[in-house]
Coordinates of C-alpha atoms in Angstrom, one line a residue:
Chain A
X148 CA -12.2 -5.2 -90.8
X149 CA -13.8 -2.3 -89.1
X150 CA -16.3 0.1 -90.6
X151 CA -15.3 3.7 -91.0
X152 CA -17.6 6.6 -90.7
X153 CA -19.3 7.6 -94.0
X154 CA -18.4 11.3 -93.8
X155 CA -14.8 11.4 -94.4
X156 CA -12.2 13.7 -96.0
X157 CA -13.7 12.8 -99.3
X158 CA -16.7 15.0 -99.1
X159 CA -14.9 18.2 -100.2
X160 CA -13.7 16.4 -103.3
X161 CA -17.2 15.4 -104.3
X162 CA -18.8 18.8 -103.6
X163 CA -21.2 19.6 -100.9
X164 CA -24.2 20.8 -102.9
X165 CA -24.5 18.2 -105.6
X166 CA -22.2 15.4 -105.0
X167 CA -23.5 13.3 -107.9
X168 CA -22.9 16.1 -110.4
X169 CA -19.5 16.7 -109.0
X170 CA -18.5 13.1 -109.4
X171 CA -19.8 13.1 -112.9
X172 CA -17.7 16.2 -113.7
X173 CA -14.6 14.6 -112.2
X174 CA -15.2 11.5 -114.2
X175 CA -15.5 13.4 -117.4
X176 CA -12.3 15.3 -116.7
X177 CA -10.5 12.1 -115.9
X178 CA -11.9 10.3 -119.0
X179 CA -10.5 13.0 -121.2
X180 CA -7.0 12.4 -119.8
X181 CA -7.1 8.6 -120.1
X182 CA -4.4 7.0 -122.3
X183 CA -7.1 5.3 -124.6
X184 CA -7.5 6.5 -128.2
X185 CA -11.2 6.8 -128.5
X186 CA -12.7 7.4 -132.0
X187 CA -15.1 10.3 -132.8
X188 CA -17.9 8.4 -131.1
X189 CA -16.0 7.3 -128.1
X190 CA -14.9 3.7 -128.8
X191 CA -11.4 2.3 -128.7
X192 CA -9.9 -0.6 -130.6
X193 CA -10.8 -3.1 -127.9
X194 CA -14.5 -2.0 -127.8
X195 CA -14.1 0.2 -124.7
X196 CA -16.9 2.8 -124.7
X197 CA -16.3 6.2 -123.2
X198 CA -20.0 6.4 -122.2
X199 CA -20.0 3.0 -120.6
X200 CA -16.8 3.8 -118.8
X201 CA -18.4 7.0 -117.5
X202 CA -21.4 5.1 -116.3
X203 CA -19.3 2.3 -114.8
X204 CA -17.0 4.7 -113.0
X205 CA -19.9 6.6 -111.4
X206 CA -20.9 3.3 -109.7
X207 CA -17.3 2.3 -109.0
X208 CA -16.5 5.8 -107.7
X209 CA -19.4 5.7 -105.3
X210 CA -18.5 2.2 -104.1
X211 CA -14.9 3.1 -103.8
X212 CA -15.4 6.3 -101.8
X213 CA -18.6 5.8 -100.0
X214 CA -19.5 2.2 -99.7
X215 CA -16.2 0.5 -99.2
X216 CA -14.4 3.8 -98.2
X217 CA -11.2 2.4 -99.6
X218 CA -7.9 3.7 -98.3
X219 CA -5.1 3.6 -100.9
X220 CA -1.4 3.4 -100.2
X221 CA 1.5 3.4 -102.6
X222 CA -0.4 4.4 -105.7
X223 CA 2.8 6.2 -106.9
X224 CA 4.3 2.7 -107.6
X225 CA 2.1 2.3 -110.7
X226 CA 3.8 3.8 -113.7
X227 CA 2.0 6.8 -115.0
X228 CA 2.1 5.5 -118.6
X229 CA 3.4 2.5 -120.4
X230 CA 3.0 -1.3 -119.9
X231 CA 2.8 -2.7 -116.4
X232 CA 1.1 -5.7 -114.7
X233 CA -0.7 -5.2 -111.4
X234 CA -0.7 -8.5 -109.5
X235 CA -2.9 -8.9 -106.5
X236 CA -4.7 -11.2 -104.1
X237 CA -8.3 -12.3 -104.4
X238 CA -10.8 -12.7 -101.6
X239 CA -14.5 -12.3 -100.9
X240 CA -16.8 -14.3 -103.1
X241 CA -16.3 -12.3 -106.2
X242 CA -14.0 -9.7 -107.6
X243 CA -14.6 -6.6 -105.4
X244 CA -10.9 -6.3 -105.2
X245 CA -10.6 -6.0 -109.0
X246 CA -13.3 -3.3 -109.1
X247 CA -11.6 -1.3 -106.3
X248 CA -8.2 -1.6 -108.0
X249 CA -9.7 -0.4 -111.3
X250 CA -11.3 2.5 -109.4
X251 CA -8.0 3.4 -107.6
X252 CA -6.2 3.5 -111.0
X253 CA -8.9 5.8 -112.3
X254 CA -9.5 8.0 -109.3
X255 CA -6.2 8.1 -107.5
X256 CA -3.7 8.1 -110.4
X257 CA -2.7 11.4 -112.0
X258 CA -3.1 11.1 -115.0
X259 CA -5.7 8.4 -114.6
X260 CA -5.3 5.0 -116.1
X261 CA -7.7 2.2 -117.1
X262 CA -6.6 -1.1 -115.6
X263 CA -7.7 -4.0 -117.8
X264 CA -8.5 -6.9 -115.7
X265 CA -8.2 -10.3 -117.3
X266 CA -11.8 -11.5 -116.9
X267 CA -12.7 -15.1 -116.3
X268 CA -13.9 -16.9 -119.4
X269 CA -17.4 -17.6 -118.1
X270 CA -18.2 -13.9 -118.0
X271 CA -18.4 -13.8 -121.8
X272 CA -21.3 -16.2 -121.7
X273 CA -23.4 -14.3 -119.3
X274 CA -25.9 -11.7 -120.7
X275 CA -25.3 -8.1 -119.7
X276 CA -22.1 -9.0 -117.8
X277 CA -20.5 -9.9 -121.1
X278 CA -21.5 -6.6 -122.6
X279 CA -20.5 -4.6 -119.6
X280 CA -17.1 -6.2 -119.3
X281 CA -16.4 -5.7 -123.0
X282 CA -17.4 -2.0 -123.0
X283 CA -15.3 -1.2 -120.0
X284 CA -12.1 -2.9 -121.1
X285 CA -12.4 -6.0 -118.9
X286 CA -11.7 -8.5 -121.6
X287 CA -11.3 -12.3 -121.4
X288 CA -8.1 -13.5 -119.6
X289 CA -6.4 -15.0 -122.6
X290 CA -2.7 -14.9 -123.2
X291 CA -3.2 -13.3 -126.6
X292 CA -5.2 -10.5 -125.0
X293 CA -2.7 -9.9 -122.2
X294 CA 0.1 -9.7 -124.8
X295 CA -1.7 -7.4 -127.1
X296 CA -2.6 -5.0 -124.2
X297 CA 0.9 -4.9 -122.9
X298 CA 2.3 -4.3 -126.4
X299 CA -0.2 -1.4 -126.7
X300 CA 1.3 0.0 -123.5
X301 CA -1.8 -0.7 -121.4
X302 CA -2.1 -1.5 -117.7
X303 CA -3.0 -5.1 -116.9
X304 CA -4.7 -6.3 -113.8
X305 CA -4.1 -9.9 -112.9
X306 CA -5.1 -12.2 -110.1
X307 CA -2.9 -15.3 -110.4
X308 CA -5.1 -17.2 -107.9
X309 CA -7.9 -17.2 -110.5
X310 CA -11.4 -18.2 -109.3
X311 CA -9.9 -20.3 -106.6
X312 CA -8.9 -17.0 -105.0
X313 CA -12.5 -15.6 -104.8
X314 CA -13.7 -19.0 -103.5
X315 CA -11.7 -18.5 -100.3
X316 CA -13.9 -18.9 -97.2
X317 CA -14.1 -16.1 -94.6
X318 CA -11.5 -17.6 -92.3
X319 CA -9.0 -18.0 -95.2
X320 CA -9.5 -14.5 -96.5
X321 CA -5.9 -13.4 -96.0
X322 CA -4.3 -16.6 -97.1
X323 CA -2.8 -16.9 -100.6
X324 CA -3.6 -19.8 -102.9
X325 CA -1.5 -21.3 -105.6
X326 CA -0.4 -18.7 -108.2
X327 CA -0.5 -19.3 -111.9
X328 CA 2.8 -18.6 -113.7
X329 CA 1.5 -17.2 -117.0
X330 CA 1.7 -13.6 -115.8
X331 CA 5.4 -13.8 -115.0
X332 CA 6.3 -15.3 -118.4
X333 CA 4.3 -12.5 -119.9
X334 CA 6.2 -9.9 -117.9
X335 CA 9.5 -11.3 -119.0
X336 CA 8.5 -11.6 -122.7
X337 CA 7.2 -8.0 -122.8
X338 CA 9.7 -6.4 -120.4
X339 CA 6.8 -5.3 -118.2
X340 CA 7.2 -4.3 -114.5
X341 CA 5.1 -6.2 -112.0
X342 CA 3.4 -4.0 -109.4
X343 CA 2.3 -6.2 -106.5
X344 CA -0.7 -5.2 -104.5
X345 CA -2.9 -6.4 -101.7
X346 CA -6.6 -5.7 -101.1
X347 CA -7.8 -6.0 -97.6
X348 CA -11.5 -6.1 -96.8
X349 CA -12.9 -8.2 -99.6
X350 CA -13.3 -11.2 -97.3
X351 CA -15.2 -9.1 -94.7
X352 CA -17.4 -7.5 -97.4
X353 CA -18.6 -10.9 -98.7
X354 CA -18.0 -13.3 -95.7
X355 CA -18.2 -16.5 -97.6
X356 CA -19.0 -19.6 -95.5
X357 CA -19.6 -22.0 -98.4
X358 CA -19.6 -22.1 -102.2
X359 CA -22.4 -23.8 -104.1
X360 CA -21.0 -25.3 -107.3
X361 CA -24.1 -27.1 -108.3
X362 CA -26.1 -23.8 -108.2
X363 CA -23.3 -22.2 -110.1
X364 CA -23.5 -24.8 -112.8
X365 CA -27.2 -24.0 -113.3
X366 CA -26.5 -20.3 -113.5
X367 CA -23.5 -20.7 -115.8
X368 CA -20.9 -19.5 -113.2
X369 CA -18.2 -21.5 -111.5
X370 CA -19.9 -21.3 -108.0
X371 CA -22.3 -19.2 -105.9
X372 CA -20.9 -17.9 -102.6
X373 CA -23.1 -18.3 -99.5
X374 CA -22.8 -15.9 -96.6
X375 CA -24.3 -16.1 -93.0
X376 CA -27.1 -14.0 -94.4
X377 CA -27.4 -16.3 -97.4
X378 CA -27.3 -13.8 -100.3
X379 CA -23.8 -12.9 -101.4
X380 CA -24.5 -9.2 -101.2
X381 CA -21.5 -7.1 -100.2
X382 CA -21.5 -5.5 -96.8
X383 CA -20.2 -1.9 -96.5
X384 CA -16.9 -2.9 -94.9
X385 CA -13.9 -0.7 -95.3
X386 CA -11.3 -1.7 -97.8
X387 CA -7.7 -1.0 -98.2
X388 CA -5.4 -1.2 -101.2
X389 CA -1.6 -1.4 -100.8
X390 CA 0.6 -1.2 -103.8
X391 CA 4.2 -2.3 -103.5
X392 CA 7.3 -1.1 -105.4
X393 CA 7.5 -2.4 -109.0
X394 CA 9.4 -5.7 -109.5
X395 CA 11.5 -6.2 -112.6
X396 CA 12.7 -9.6 -113.5
X397 CA 15.2 -10.4 -116.2
X398 CA 14.7 -13.3 -118.6
X399 CA 13.1 -14.2 -121.9
X400 CA 10.0 -15.9 -120.6
X401 CA 11.2 -19.3 -122.0
X402 CA 12.9 -20.3 -118.7
X403 CA 12.1 -23.7 -117.1
X404 CA 9.0 -24.0 -115.0
X405 CA 11.0 -24.3 -111.8
X406 CA 12.9 -21.0 -112.5
X407 CA 9.6 -19.2 -113.3
X408 CA 8.0 -20.6 -110.2
X409 CA 10.8 -19.3 -108.0
X410 CA 10.1 -15.8 -109.3
X411 CA 6.4 -16.2 -108.9
X412 CA 7.0 -17.1 -105.3
X413 CA 8.9 -13.8 -104.9
X414 CA 5.9 -11.9 -106.2
X415 CA 3.6 -13.9 -103.9
X416 CA 5.9 -13.2 -100.9
X417 CA 5.6 -9.4 -101.7
X418 CA 1.9 -9.6 -101.7
X419 CA 1.9 -11.6 -98.4
X420 CA 4.1 -8.8 -96.9
X421 CA 1.7 -6.1 -98.1
X422 CA -1.2 -8.0 -96.6
X423 CA 0.7 -8.4 -93.3
X424 CA 1.6 -4.7 -93.2
X425 CA -2.0 -3.8 -93.9
X426 CA -3.3 -6.0 -91.1
X427 CA -0.7 -4.6 -88.7
X428 CA -1.6 -1.0 -89.5
X429 CA -5.3 -1.7 -89.4
X430 CA -4.9 -3.2 -85.9
X431 CA -2.9 -0.2 -84.7
X432 CA -5.3 2.4 -86.1
X433 CA -8.7 0.8 -86.7
X434 CA -10.8 3.9 -87.5
X435 CA -8.4 6.4 -89.0
X436 CA -9.4 7.7 -92.4
X437 CA -6.9 9.1 -94.8
X438 CA -7.2 8.7 -98.5
X439 CA -4.7 10.3 -100.7
X440 CA -6.4 12.5 -103.3
X441 CA -5.1 14.3 -106.2
Chain B
X238 CA -1.4 -9.1 -167.1
X239 CA -4.1 -11.5 -168.1
X240 CA -6.4 -12.1 -165.2
X241 CA -9.3 -14.5 -164.8
X242 CA -11.9 -13.9 -162.2
X243 CA -14.3 -16.6 -161.1
X244 CA -17.7 -15.5 -159.7
X245 CA -17.2 -12.2 -161.6
X246 CA -20.9 -11.3 -161.5
X247 CA -20.8 -10.8 -157.8
X248 CA -20.9 -7.2 -156.8
X249 CA -17.4 -7.2 -155.2
X250 CA -15.9 -9.2 -158.1
X251 CA -17.4 -6.7 -160.6
X252 CA -15.7 -3.8 -158.9
X253 CA -12.4 -5.7 -158.8
X254 CA -12.8 -6.4 -162.6
X255 CA -13.5 -2.8 -163.4
X256 CA -10.6 -1.6 -161.4
X257 CA -8.2 -4.1 -163.1
X258 CA -9.4 -3.0 -166.5
X259 CA -8.9 0.6 -165.6
X260 CA -5.3 -0.3 -164.7
X261 CA -4.7 -1.8 -168.1
X262 CA -5.1 -5.5 -167.3
X263 CA -7.0 -7.9 -169.5
X264 CA -9.9 -9.5 -167.6
X265 CA -11.9 -12.6 -168.3
X266 CA -14.7 -13.7 -166.0
X267 CA -16.5 -16.9 -165.4
X268 CA -19.9 -17.0 -163.7
X269 CA -23.2 -18.9 -164.0
X270 CA -25.0 -15.6 -163.5
X271 CA -25.2 -12.9 -166.1
X272 CA -23.5 -9.5 -165.8
X273 CA -25.9 -7.3 -167.8
X274 CA -23.8 -4.2 -167.8
X275 CA -20.5 -6.0 -168.4
X276 CA -18.2 -3.4 -169.9
X277 CA -16.4 -4.1 -173.3
X278 CA -13.0 -4.5 -171.6
X279 CA -14.2 -7.6 -169.7
X280 CA -14.9 -10.9 -171.4
X281 CA -17.6 -12.9 -169.6
X282 CA -18.0 -16.7 -170.0
X283 CA -21.3 -17.6 -168.6
X284 CA -20.8 -21.2 -167.3
X285 CA -20.4 -23.2 -164.1
X286 CA -16.9 -23.3 -162.9
X287 CA -17.1 -27.2 -162.7
X288 CA -18.2 -27.5 -166.4
X289 CA -15.9 -28.2 -169.4
X290 CA -16.4 -24.6 -170.7
X291 CA -14.7 -23.3 -167.7
X292 CA -11.6 -25.3 -168.2
X293 CA -11.7 -24.4 -171.9
X294 CA -11.5 -20.8 -170.9
X295 CA -8.3 -21.5 -168.9
X296 CA -7.0 -23.4 -171.9
X297 CA -7.8 -20.7 -174.3
X298 CA -6.9 -17.6 -172.3
X299 CA -3.8 -18.9 -170.4
X300 CA -4.3 -16.4 -167.7
X301 CA -1.3 -15.2 -165.7
X302 CA -3.4 -14.9 -162.5
X303 CA -6.7 -16.2 -161.2
X304 CA -8.8 -14.5 -158.6
X305 CA -11.2 -17.1 -157.2
X306 CA -14.3 -15.3 -155.9
X307 CA -17.0 -17.9 -156.8
X308 CA -18.1 -18.8 -153.3
X309 CA -21.5 -18.6 -151.8
X310 CA -22.8 -18.3 -148.3
X311 CA -25.5 -20.1 -146.3
X312 CA -27.7 -17.1 -146.8
X313 CA -28.5 -17.9 -150.4
X314 CA -27.7 -21.5 -151.1
X315 CA -28.7 -24.9 -149.8
X316 CA -26.1 -27.1 -148.1
X317 CA -25.5 -29.7 -150.8
X318 CA -25.2 -27.0 -153.4
X319 CA -22.9 -25.0 -151.2
X320 CA -20.5 -27.9 -150.9
X321 CA -20.5 -28.4 -154.7
X322 CA -19.8 -24.7 -155.3
X323 CA -17.5 -23.8 -152.5
X324 CA -15.4 -26.9 -152.0
X325 CA -15.9 -28.6 -155.4
X326 CA -15.5 -25.3 -157.3
X327 CA -12.3 -24.3 -155.4
X328 CA -10.8 -27.7 -156.0
X329 CA -11.5 -27.4 -159.8
X330 CA -10.1 -23.9 -160.0
X331 CA -6.8 -25.0 -158.4
X332 CA -6.7 -28.1 -160.7
X333 CA -7.1 -25.8 -163.8
X334 CA -4.4 -23.5 -162.4
X335 CA -2.1 -26.5 -162.2
X336 CA -2.9 -27.9 -165.6
X337 CA -2.8 -24.6 -167.5
X338 CA 0.3 -23.1 -165.9
X339 CA -1.3 -20.2 -164.0
X340 CA 1.5 -18.5 -162.1
X341 CA -0.6 -16.7 -159.5
X342 CA -3.8 -17.7 -157.7
X343 CA -5.7 -15.7 -155.2
X344 CA -8.6 -17.1 -153.1
X345 CA -10.9 -14.4 -151.6
X346 CA -12.3 -15.9 -148.3
X347 CA -14.1 -14.5 -145.3
X348 CA -13.1 -13.7 -141.7
X349 CA -16.0 -15.8 -140.5
X350 CA -13.6 -18.7 -141.1
X351 CA -12.5 -18.3 -137.5
X352 CA -15.9 -18.7 -136.0
X353 CA -17.7 -16.8 -133.2
X354 CA -17.1 -18.4 -129.8
X355 CA -17.1 -16.9 -126.3
X356 CA -13.5 -17.6 -125.4
X357 CA -11.7 -16.6 -128.6
X358 CA -9.3 -13.7 -128.6
X359 CA -9.9 -10.4 -130.2
X360 CA -7.6 -9.7 -133.1
X361 CA -7.1 -13.3 -134.2
X362 CA -4.0 -13.9 -136.3
X363 CA -3.8 -16.1 -139.4
X364 CA -2.4 -18.9 -137.2
X365 CA -5.6 -19.3 -135.2
X366 CA -7.6 -22.4 -136.1
X367 CA -11.3 -22.3 -137.3
X368 CA -13.6 -22.7 -134.3
X369 CA -17.3 -23.3 -133.7
X370 CA -17.9 -25.6 -136.7
X371 CA -19.9 -27.9 -134.5
X372 CA -22.3 -25.2 -133.6
X373 CA -22.4 -23.6 -137.1
X374 CA -22.0 -26.4 -139.7
X375 CA -23.2 -24.0 -142.4
X376 CA -19.7 -22.5 -142.4
X377 CA -17.9 -25.9 -142.9
X378 CA -17.8 -25.7 -146.7
X379 CA -16.2 -22.3 -146.7
X380 CA -13.7 -23.3 -144.1
X381 CA -12.9 -26.4 -146.1
X382 CA -12.5 -24.3 -149.3
X383 CA -10.2 -21.9 -147.5
X384 CA -8.0 -24.7 -146.1
X385 CA -7.9 -26.4 -149.5
X386 CA -6.8 -23.2 -151.2
X387 CA -4.2 -22.6 -148.5
X388 CA -2.8 -26.1 -149.0
X389 CA -1.8 -25.0 -152.5
X390 CA 1.0 -23.1 -150.8
X391 CA 2.8 -26.4 -150.2
X392 CA 1.2 -28.6 -152.9
X393 CA 2.3 -26.2 -155.7
X394 CA 5.1 -24.1 -154.2
X395 CA 6.1 -22.8 -157.6
X396 CA 2.8 -20.9 -157.9
X397 CA 2.2 -17.7 -156.1
X398 CA -0.8 -18.5 -153.9
X399 CA -2.5 -16.1 -151.6
X400 CA -5.6 -16.7 -149.3
X401 CA -7.3 -13.5 -148.1
X402 CA -9.7 -13.6 -145.2
X403 CA -11.7 -10.4 -145.6
X404 CA -13.9 -8.9 -142.9
X405 CA -17.5 -8.0 -143.8
X406 CA -17.7 -5.5 -146.7
X407 CA -20.1 -2.6 -146.6
X408 CA -20.9 0.2 -149.0
X409 CA -23.2 1.6 -151.7
X410 CA -23.6 -1.7 -153.5
X411 CA -25.5 -3.1 -150.5
X412 CA -23.7 -6.4 -151.2
X413 CA -22.7 -9.0 -148.6
X414 CA -23.7 -10.7 -145.4
X415 CA -23.6 -7.6 -143.2
X416 CA -25.5 -5.5 -145.7
X417 CA -28.2 -8.2 -145.8
X418 CA -28.4 -8.3 -142.1
X419 CA -28.7 -4.6 -141.8
X420 CA -31.2 -4.2 -144.7
X421 CA -34.5 -4.3 -142.8
X422 CA -36.0 -1.7 -140.5
X423 CA -35.3 -3.8 -137.4
X424 CA -32.1 -5.5 -136.6
X425 CA -32.0 -8.4 -134.1
X426 CA -29.6 -8.4 -131.2
X427 CA -29.3 -10.9 -128.4
X428 CA -30.4 -9.4 -125.1
X429 CA -27.3 -8.7 -123.0
X430 CA -24.8 -9.1 -125.8
X431 CA -23.3 -6.5 -128.1
X432 CA -20.3 -8.0 -129.9
X433 CA -17.7 -6.0 -131.9
X434 CA -18.2 -6.1 -135.6
X435 CA -15.4 -5.6 -138.1
X436 CA -16.1 -4.3 -141.5
X437 CA -14.5 -2.4 -144.4
X438 CA -15.6 -0.3 -147.2
X439 CA -16.1 -2.3 -150.4
X440 CA -13.6 0.0 -152.2
X441 CA -11.0 -0.7 -149.6
X442 CA -11.7 -4.4 -150.1
X443 CA -11.2 -4.1 -153.9
X444 CA -8.0 -2.2 -153.2
X445 CA -6.7 -4.9 -150.9
X446 CA -7.4 -7.6 -153.6
X447 CA -5.6 -5.7 -156.3
X448 CA -2.7 -4.9 -154.0
X449 CA -2.3 -8.6 -153.3
X450 CA -2.3 -9.4 -157.0
X451 CA 0.2 -6.6 -158.0
X452 CA 2.5 -7.2 -155.1
X453 CA 2.5 -11.0 -155.9
X454 CA 1.8 -11.8 -152.3
X455 CA 2.2 -15.4 -151.1
X456 CA 0.6 -16.8 -148.0
X457 CA -2.5 -16.5 -145.8
X458 CA -3.6 -13.0 -144.8
X459 CA -6.3 -11.4 -142.7
X460 CA -7.6 -8.2 -144.3
X461 CA -9.5 -5.7 -142.2
X462 CA -10.3 -2.0 -142.5
X463 CA -11.1 0.5 -139.8
X464 CA -11.6 0.0 -136.1
X465 CA -14.3 -2.5 -135.0
X466 CA -17.5 -1.2 -133.5
X467 CA -20.2 -2.8 -131.3
X468 CA -23.2 -4.1 -133.3
X469 CA -25.5 -1.6 -131.5
X470 CA -23.4 1.3 -132.9
X471 CA -23.7 -0.1 -136.4
X472 CA -27.4 -0.2 -136.0
X473 CA -27.6 3.3 -134.5
X474 CA -25.5 4.9 -137.2
X475 CA -27.4 3.2 -140.0
X476 CA -30.7 4.4 -138.6
X477 CA -32.1 1.0 -137.9
X478 CA -33.9 -0.1 -134.8
X479 CA -32.2 -2.6 -132.6
X480 CA -34.6 -5.4 -131.4
X481 CA -33.1 -7.1 -128.4
X482 CA -34.4 -10.6 -128.0
X483 CA -33.6 -13.1 -125.3
X484 CA -31.5 -16.0 -126.8
X485 CA -34.3 -18.5 -126.2
X486 CA -36.8 -16.5 -128.2
X487 CA -34.7 -16.1 -131.3
X488 CA -36.0 -19.3 -133.1
X489 CA -39.6 -18.0 -132.6
X490 CA -39.1 -14.4 -133.7
X491 CA -36.5 -14.3 -136.4
X492 CA -37.9 -14.1 -139.9
X493 CA -41.0 -12.5 -138.5
X494 CA -42.0 -8.9 -137.6
X495 CA -39.5 -7.4 -140.0
X496 CA -36.6 -9.3 -138.6
X497 CA -34.2 -11.1 -140.9
X498 CA -33.9 -14.9 -140.8
X499 CA -30.8 -16.4 -139.3
X500 CA -29.5 -19.9 -139.1
X501 CA -29.3 -21.1 -135.6
X502 CA -25.5 -21.3 -135.8
X503 CA -25.4 -17.7 -137.1
X504 CA -26.8 -16.4 -133.9
X505 CA -23.4 -16.8 -132.4
X506 CA -22.2 -14.2 -134.8
X507 CA -24.4 -11.6 -133.1
X508 CA -23.5 -12.8 -129.7
X509 CA -19.7 -13.2 -129.8
X510 CA -17.2 -11.1 -131.8
X511 CA -15.0 -12.2 -134.7
X512 CA -12.2 -9.7 -134.7
X513 CA -9.1 -10.3 -136.7
X514 CA -5.6 -8.8 -136.8
X515 CA -4.5 -7.6 -140.3
X516 CA -1.0 -6.6 -139.1
X517 CA 0.7 -9.1 -141.4
X518 CA -1.2 -7.9 -144.5
X519 CA -0.5 -4.3 -143.8
X520 CA 3.2 -5.0 -143.2
X521 CA 3.5 -7.1 -146.4
X522 CA 1.7 -4.7 -148.7
X523 CA 1.7 -1.3 -147.0
X524 CA -2.1 -1.4 -147.3
X525 CA -4.0 1.3 -145.4
X526 CA -7.7 1.7 -145.5
X527 CA -9.1 4.9 -147.0
X528 CA -12.6 4.8 -145.4
X529 CA -13.1 5.1 -141.7
X530 CA -15.7 3.2 -139.8
X531 CA -18.3 6.0 -139.9
X532 CA -17.6 6.9 -143.5
X533 CA -18.2 3.3 -144.4
X534 CA -21.5 3.2 -142.5
X535 CA -22.5 6.5 -144.0
X536 CA -21.9 5.1 -147.5
X537 CA -24.2 2.2 -146.6
X538 CA -26.8 4.5 -145.1
X539 CA -26.8 6.8 -148.1
X540 CA -27.6 3.8 -150.4
X541 CA -30.1 2.3 -148.0
X542 CA -31.7 5.0 -145.9
X543 CA -33.5 4.1 -142.7
X544 CA -37.1 3.1 -143.0
X545 CA -39.7 5.8 -142.6
X546 CA -42.4 5.1 -140.0
X547 CA -45.9 5.5 -141.5
X548 CA -48.9 4.5 -139.4
X549 CA -48.6 1.2 -137.5
X550 CA -46.5 -0.5 -140.2
X551 CA -42.9 -0.1 -141.0
X552 CA -41.7 -0.9 -144.4
X553 CA -38.1 -1.0 -145.4
X554 CA -37.2 1.5 -148.1
X555 CA -34.4 -0.5 -149.3
X556 CA -35.1 -3.7 -151.2
X557 CA -33.4 -6.8 -149.8
X558 CA -29.7 -6.5 -150.4
X559 CA -28.5 -8.5 -153.4
X560 CA -26.5 -11.5 -152.5
X561 CA -24.1 -13.6 -154.3

């Protein structure tokens, strides 16, 4: 993935004189239009904190617009309100793709939405990360949580490849691993549309050449990615998000595993198509910047 | 209705008794402890629930309903004694109910039944199993008592049995586990963790118990109040100082420097949340809490103001919270 110039069409949005203040103001305005019911002191029923979201979105906004200079296509496919499941591909050592999808839903959608990613279980055991995830609505990926969130008309963010997806090595970054089937049963049970999406650029940002599971075990994480420069710090490589048209499946969610797998394969094929389109466009226009803004 | 309350000298049970009397019920209580201000409308039998005098009270009074609140927590009572009171006592109460034709039995349990573990769901339903017993064996007797009480639903189907799992209660009486935890000037947290805490005003807790009784509710129900809040928010609103300590240092520091003591297993309760869903209870009874989360914390704060800093030392204004 090529790097794009840092000064882009985004500058006017952020303000020329005091970009940080401008971003903060934009975040405040967007927070007040979120679908969450915060209590008087800014907490919602899942423990999401308005202040923590504000702080988190400042970081995510900067990463989204300036560090990974993410281009976003098809954001209009995400329902403006109501239950829906975003289903995407993983790549690149750790979940940069999740962070950028959350940022897109917050910064690109009008009105903004908070995407709740289904966090891996190990996150709850890690100091600070557990706290941060909980306060920003990134709760543990349990079927009960997913069901509750959808029944509360929230937006769910799911990566059916799981941690196997973030373990992809650099040369496999655009491949798709095996998909779990839970998200599809959930979509059927709750009548939720599935919005497939692809993230391109994660594999370039963290070009993993190996994964150290023994070091991960010591640190309490599934693995530690290793890059050619050893540390798994993300490079400022341009990212691209492509959302596809919503998919609606009919059923009860109690269908046989083979019937569900067939439908999962359709979702997977959609994501593979989105990746292929993204790669083709990128090859055709490597350095063009256009990010839809509201 | 003739109602018998076990553990009536506990702060919450006293409030339940007073409310029942004001509603015209006849109330008899059993407790080892005295109730010095016991009002004339309540008859107190000061004895152990496992002693003959307790059964004699059942035999004599023939209560229509029993509210079993004679359970103790690890905060106050040693392990062997806890098993005798919680499990042995619950067993006896249900035996007496069986022998003396009690039509309705209500066990008041705790939401800590479910256990604090990292990968448990928020808003646990009544179907969820108890977890974390291996890391917090101090809860085992309460879990066993809860399950034993619930088994009365199929052992004695003719009796109306209800098991309530109440969240922490908080309020002016400064009673209960959470009030004790928040009593001192400094409240320990685990560095990097800030779990959600679920609590309700003690008056809402009383209302839920009475509603269960009057609606003749049968089954196992979670009972909660307002929205859960992070522990740090509880500490902030109650004017205490959070002391964030790395997990490995907890055994060295707790119980010292103005910090409360905690069993090693209880540390999980300030690391991971226990949040329950009370949807079934609200649907079955129409219950709605009257006190919001900040009203409840304010009630606690008014009764136990934050410590005043004077010189190098900090002393809690509030005396240690009474426990039952």
